[in-house]
Amino acid sequence: MNLLDSVESLKGIGPKTAATLQKFGIKTVRDFLYNLPRDYENYQYYVPIAEIKPGKVVVRGKISNLKNRNTTRRNLTITEGVVTDASGALRVIWFNQKYRVNQFSADKEYLFTGNYEFKNGRYQLTTPSATLAPEIEATSSDLAPIYVAHGSIKSLDYKRLIENSKAIFNEIPDLLPSVPKNTRKNALFDAHFADTPEKAKTARDYLAYEELFELILAAKLNKKENEKLKSDKIPINLDKIKEFVAGLPFELTGAQKKASYEIFRDMEKGVPMNRLLQGDVGSGKTMVAAMAAYEAILGGHQVAFLAPTAILATQHYENIGRTLSKYGVKTALLIGSTKNKDKLKKLIKDGTVNLIVGTHALLTDDTEFSNLGLVIIDEQHRFGVEQRQKLLLKSPEGLAPHLLAMTATPIPRSLQLTIFGDLDVSILNELPKGRQPIETKIVPELEIQEKIYPEIAKTTENGQQVYWICRTIDEDSRIETISVKKRYEKLKQLFPKCKVDFLHGRMKPAEKDGIMGRFAEGEVQILVSTTVVEVGVDVPNASLMIIEDAEGYGLAQLHQLRGRVGRGTVASFCYLITSEGTKPTKRLKELEKSNDGFHLAEVDLSIRGPGEIYGALQHGALDLRIATLADTKLIHKAGEDVNAFLENPDNMLKYKELMASIARYQQITTLN
Ligand code: ADP
Ligand code: MG
C-alpha cells in the first residue's frame, strides 16, 4: 500500500464511490485516512430521562404523539413528539423538518442526540439526531465516530468504508522523527476506532502535532526560499512621504508610523517583502497600505490592491485614490461591473495607471502589468491560494513583487512567532486619537422592546445609523432564530420614519453594493444584515450595532462585527442579544469588558482549551484541519522540535514522505 495511491485502490471502494469522494477532495489513501470523524457519539452513556441535565444529551426510548404545526410568529413548521423511556418522558422538537412525523415506528427504540434546553417556558430536546438503537449498537459497542457527509456518502457509509480498510492501518509508516509515546498507525487507527473518549483524544493530539510540525517546518523552509528570490529595490523617499503625511487631516498613530517604516525597510532590500499587517478593526490599516503604495509608485512601480468584495474595493479606491491623486498618482478600479475593461487593461499594461484596486476581476489572465512591484491584499484569508499565486506571477521576469497582506483577525502574540515563521508581522495595536471606546452590553431577548427599540429611536433621531445582525437569511431548520427578512419586516413596521433595508450573502454583488452604498451615504438608517458586513466596510456615521442570537458566534467574529461601529467621533454602542433560555457565556462577558482584539484573542484561546474541534479562529495563511490555534502547548512543542529537526541537514533527505507532504503547505504559505 502507498499512501499516495488513489482511494480507488482500497477494498470496497469502486469507481462510483471514489468519484464522489474525489469531488470532496478525498483523492488518495492518505486523504481518506486523514478524514477524521467530526465528533464521536457516546451512545453507551445515554441517560435515563429522569436524570437528564441541560446541555448535549443522548437518550434512548420510543417516540409518540408526533405532529406538525405552523407558527405564525416566525413562519416555521414545528414537529413535536414525546420520547419515553422507563424513567420518564421528554418533549422533542424539530424545525422545518416535516418528514420527521413519518420517520419513526411507534414500537421501536431510537437513540436521540441533541441539546436539552429551556425554551419558551419549558424544557425540551431540540433538533436531535435520531437513529434506530439496535442498528447503532450493532455496529459500535462504545464510541461511535461521526463523519461529515460527503454527498451521498453519509456518516455511517464512511464508517463502513473505513472499517473495510482496517487491515491497512498496520502498514502505515511514521511520518516524523520519533514522537514520544505513540506511532502514526496507532494514532490514525484510534482516531477512527477508539473505544473511549480518552483514546480518541490522545490520537487526535498526535495527529494535530503531526500537522503542526508539517506546517511550521513548511513555514521555516518558505522563509529560506523567499530569501533566494529577487525584487526591485525601492529606495525610501523620505521627503515625499513626509510631505504626504503632513497633508493628512489627522496625525498618524505611533503604530502606523512604525508599521510603515518596517514596510519601507523591507521594500528597499531587493528581497521580496513578505509582511502581514495585523491591526485591530479601525486601527487604520488602509492608511499604512496607502503609504506603502505611494512609496512603491514613487520608485517607478505599479501596485495591485486586492479586496475581497466589490464594496470594499470601491471604498478603498475612493479613499486611497482621493488621497493619492493630489500627488499625481493615477488610480483605477477594476471590479466585475467595471465598464470598458479592455480600455482600462490597456492603460494598466502600458503603465499609465499606477495603482489598480480591485477584486478577483483583477486576476484574470488578460490583466497584464507593465511593472508590478507591490501587491497589497486586504483580508487575505478571503482569497484562495491559487488566486494569490496568479497575482504573484504578474510581475516582470525574474522578479517577485513585494507583498503586504492585511488582516483584522488577530493571532495571539504568544503564537505568532511559531506559526508565522515565514512571515514578518507588523502590528497596529493603537487606535487613532479621539476614538471613543464602544460600550458593549448583553441584553436578553425578552428585553428587546424595552431596551433596544428606544436606543434605535434615539440613535436615528440624532442622525446616526444602526446595524442589526441576524444569524440566518430565511428561517433555518436547525436553529430557532429570527431571520434577516423577519427582522427587517418588523423594524420597518416599528420605525416608519426610517429607511430600513436588508443585506445578505445570497444577493447579487451589484445589489449588495447598491444597498451598502446607500447605507454609507446615509440614505438608509437601519441595515439588517447577516455577517456579510463583517469585513472592512467603513461607515463612521453608524454608531449602534445589535447582534441577535449573539451566543451563536465566536469571540473573534463578534469582535469583528462590533468593529463596524465606533469608527467616528460619537459614542458607539453594541448590544449582544442572547436568546431566551440561554445564559450569557463567558465569551460574551469578556466582550462586554474589553475592546482589545489582541486581548480577546488570548482570552478566546484560554476559554476554548485544547482539543476542541472548532474552526472560527482559523487563519488565512493557515489551513489547519486537525489542530487548532487553541493547541498552544502542542504548537510550542512542535516549534521546538522543528528547530531541532532543521539542525541536521540529513533529515531533509531522510524524511522523504514528510518533505513531499509539506509541499502542500508551502503552496499555501509561500506568498511569493
Ligand atoms: P481598518 O484597520 O479597520 O481597516 P481603516 O483603515 O478603515 O481601519 O480606518 C478606519 C478609519 O480611521 C478610516 O476612516 C480612516 O480614515 C481613519 N484613520 C486612519 N488612521 C487615522 C489616524 N491616525 N487618525 C485618525 N483617523 C484615522
Ligand atoms: Mg480595513
Short mmCIF file of C-alpha atoms in Angstrom, two decimals, residues 87 111 133 141 158 167 190 220 374 407 433 448 450 460 493 514 530 532-533 591 602:
data_model
loop_
_atom_site.label_atom_id
_atom_site.label_comp_id
_atom_site.label_asym_id
_atom_site.label_seq_id
_atom_site.Cartn_x
_atom_site.Cartn_y
_atom_site.Cartn_z
CA SER A 87 -37.83 6.54 33.80
CA LEU A 111 -31.20 6.96 20.26
CA ALA A 133 -30.90 1.98 18.61
CA SER A 141 -20.08 -1.03 21.12
CA TYR A 158 -17.94 6.37 5.62
CA ALA A 167 -6.11 -4.10 7.57
CA ASP A 190 -7.61 5.22 17.27
CA LYS A 220 10.59 27.89 8.04
CA LEU A 374 3.89 45.62 -4.88
CA THR A 407 -5.84 41.21 8.32
CA LYS A 433 -6.81 59.58 18.70
CA ILE A 448 -35.54 43.96 23.21
CA GLU A 450 -37.90 47.82 26.48
CA THR A 460 -31.71 57.56 14.34
CA GLN A 493 -43.14 48.46 10.80
CA GLY A 514 -26.15 49.28 -4.06
CA THR A 530 -26.13 38.70 8.12
CA VAL A 532 -21.60 39.83 5.36
CA VAL A 533 -20.97 43.28 6.80
CA LEU A 591 -16.60 41.11 25.08
CA GLU A 602 -5.76 35.39 24.05
#
